[in-house]
């Protein structure tokens, strides 16, 4: 499995897409697969990223990780211990 990607790398990918680079070329520059580049871009668009908007803005929410599968939710109230 690939290591997690930081937001800086995600921002670089979006910037290269805006500059007209293709998925294969971006993948070679960043060191990942073209499908990973495509999925990141599609996920950002789904979360509200608009490549036609000016001035261009990229929010963390456009490419943030979100919830991780199989991670238990944090308990809101402390567990009571029975003696």
PDB file of C-alpha atoms in Angstrom:
ATOM      1  CA  UNK A   1       0.000   0.000   0.000  1.00  0.00           C
ATOM      2  CA  UNK A   2       1.252   3.496  -0.819  1.00  0.00           C
ATOM      3  CA  UNK A   3       2.232   5.809   2.039  1.00  0.00           C
ATOM      4  CA  UNK A   4      -0.251   8.548   2.932  1.00  0.00           C
ATOM      5  CA  UNK A   5       0.022  11.701   0.843  1.00  0.00           C
ATOM      6  CA  UNK A   6       0.385  15.105   2.522  1.00  0.00           C
ATOM      7  CA  UNK A   7      -1.639  18.155   1.511  1.00  0.00           C
ATOM      8  CA  UNK A   8       1.401  19.813  -0.086  1.00  0.00           C
ATOM      9  CA  UNK A   9       1.747  16.952  -2.561  1.00  0.00           C
ATOM     10  CA  UNK A  10      -1.976  17.053  -3.239  1.00  0.00           C
ATOM     11  CA  UNK A  11      -1.731  20.792  -3.919  1.00  0.00           C
ATOM     12  CA  UNK A  12       1.165  20.251  -6.327  1.00  0.00           C
ATOM     13  CA  UNK A  13      -0.893  17.666  -8.200  1.00  0.00           C
ATOM     14  CA  UNK A  14      -3.832  20.077  -8.530  1.00  0.00           C
ATOM     15  CA  UNK A  15      -1.455  22.827  -9.665  1.00  0.00           C
ATOM     16  CA  UNK A  16       0.099  20.621 -12.322  1.00  0.00           C
ATOM     17  CA  UNK A  17      -3.376  19.612 -13.538  1.00  0.00           C
ATOM     18  CA  UNK A  18      -4.273  23.308 -13.810  1.00  0.00           C
ATOM     19  CA  UNK A  19      -1.074  23.885 -15.821  1.00  0.00           C
ATOM     20  CA  UNK A  20      -2.318  21.353 -18.368  1.00  0.00           C
ATOM     21  CA  UNK A  21      -0.116  18.392 -17.457  1.00  0.00           C
ATOM     22  CA  UNK A  22      -1.542  14.918 -18.032  1.00  0.00           C
ATOM     23  CA  UNK A  23      -1.970  12.224 -15.400  1.00  0.00           C
ATOM     24  CA  UNK A  24       0.965  10.192 -16.732  1.00  0.00           C
ATOM     25  CA  UNK A  25       3.331  13.161 -16.699  1.00  0.00           C
ATOM     26  CA  UNK A  26       2.240  14.195 -13.190  1.00  0.00           C
ATOM     27  CA  UNK A  27       2.643  10.618 -11.986  1.00  0.00           C
ATOM     28  CA  UNK A  28       6.235  10.549 -13.267  1.00  0.00           C
ATOM     29  CA  UNK A  29       7.028  13.882 -11.574  1.00  0.00           C
ATOM     30  CA  UNK A  30       5.453  12.957  -8.222  1.00  0.00           C
ATOM     31  CA  UNK A  31       6.339   9.252  -8.244  1.00  0.00           C
ATOM     32  CA  UNK A  32       2.930   7.632  -8.147  1.00  0.00           C
ATOM     33  CA  UNK A  33       0.547   5.897 -10.529  1.00  0.00           C
ATOM     34  CA  UNK A  34      -1.537   7.802 -13.093  1.00  0.00           C
ATOM     35  CA  UNK A  35      -4.688   6.277 -11.601  1.00  0.00           C
ATOM     36  CA  UNK A  36      -3.798   7.715  -8.169  1.00  0.00           C
ATOM     37  CA  UNK A  37      -3.412  11.173  -9.744  1.00  0.00           C
ATOM     38  CA  UNK A  38      -6.772  10.802 -11.477  1.00  0.00           C
ATOM     39  CA  UNK A  39      -8.525   9.612  -8.313  1.00  0.00           C
ATOM     40  CA  UNK A  40      -7.113  12.509  -6.273  1.00  0.00           C
ATOM     41  CA  UNK A  41      -8.293  15.031  -8.862  1.00  0.00           C
ATOM     42  CA  UNK A  42     -11.762  13.472  -9.151  1.00  0.00           C
ATOM     43  CA  UNK A  43     -12.089  13.357  -5.356  1.00  0.00           C
ATOM     44  CA  UNK A  44     -11.140  17.062  -5.123  1.00  0.00           C
ATOM     45  CA  UNK A  45     -13.753  17.984  -7.759  1.00  0.00           C
ATOM     46  CA  UNK A  46     -16.361  15.907  -5.924  1.00  0.00           C
ATOM     47  CA  UNK A  47     -15.545  17.798  -2.696  1.00  0.00           C
ATOM     48  CA  UNK A  48     -16.107  21.183  -4.354  1.00  0.00           C
ATOM     49  CA  UNK A  49     -12.889  22.060  -6.182  1.00  0.00           C
ATOM     50  CA  UNK A  50     -13.716  24.109  -9.290  1.00  0.00           C
ATOM     51  CA  UNK A  51     -10.812  24.368 -11.761  1.00  0.00           C
ATOM     52  CA  UNK A  52     -12.606  27.154 -13.671  1.00  0.00           C
ATOM     53  CA  UNK A  53     -13.063  29.429 -10.618  1.00  0.00           C
ATOM     54  CA  UNK A  54     -10.942  32.578 -10.461  1.00  0.00           C
ATOM     55  CA  UNK A  55      -9.101  33.445  -8.330  1.00  0.00           C
ATOM     56  CA  UNK A  56      -8.032  29.846  -8.005  1.00  0.00           C
ATOM     57  CA  UNK A  57      -8.413  28.520  -4.501  1.00  0.00           C
ATOM     58  CA  UNK A  58      -7.567  25.153  -3.036  1.00  0.00           C
ATOM     59  CA  UNK A  59      -8.958  24.414   0.398  1.00  0.00           C
ATOM     60  CA  UNK A  60      -7.722  21.590   2.595  1.00  0.00           C
ATOM     61  CA  UNK A  61     -11.237  20.169   2.490  1.00  0.00           C
ATOM     62  CA  UNK A  62     -10.885  19.581  -1.273  1.00  0.00           C
ATOM     63  CA  UNK A  63      -8.229  16.946  -0.760  1.00  0.00           C
ATOM     64  CA  UNK A  64      -8.267  16.095   2.919  1.00  0.00           C
ATOM     65  CA  UNK A  65      -8.151  12.484   3.942  1.00  0.00           C
ATOM     66  CA  UNK A  66     -11.549  12.217   5.557  1.00  0.00           C
ATOM     67  CA  UNK A  67     -12.335   9.205   7.669  1.00  0.00           C
ATOM     68  CA  UNK A  68     -10.211   6.116   7.450  1.00  0.00           C
ATOM     69  CA  UNK A  69     -12.012   2.811   6.966  1.00  0.00           C
ATOM     70  CA  UNK A  70     -11.965   0.369   9.877  1.00  0.00           C
ATOM     71  CA  UNK A  71     -10.931   3.067  12.345  1.00  0.00           C
ATOM     72  CA  UNK A  72     -13.106   3.007  15.461  1.00  0.00           C
ATOM     73  CA  UNK A  73     -14.853   6.229  16.400  1.00  0.00           C
ATOM     74  CA  UNK A  74     -13.682   8.048  19.524  1.00  0.00           C
ATOM     75  CA  UNK A  75     -15.752   7.505  22.612  1.00  0.00           C
ATOM     76  CA  UNK A  76     -17.483  10.745  23.664  1.00  0.00           C
ATOM     77  CA  UNK A  77     -18.137   9.705  27.245  1.00  0.00           C
ATOM     78  CA  UNK A  78     -15.647   7.875  29.437  1.00  0.00           C
ATOM     79  CA  UNK A  79     -16.282   4.200  29.937  1.00  0.00           C
ATOM     80  CA  UNK A  80     -17.637   3.328  33.390  1.00  0.00           C
ATOM     81  CA  UNK A  81     -15.720   0.670  35.211  1.00  0.00           C
ATOM     82  CA  UNK A  82     -17.597  -1.842  37.267  1.00  0.00           C
ATOM     83  CA  UNK A  83     -15.886  -3.163  40.344  1.00  0.00           C
TER      84      UNK A  83
END
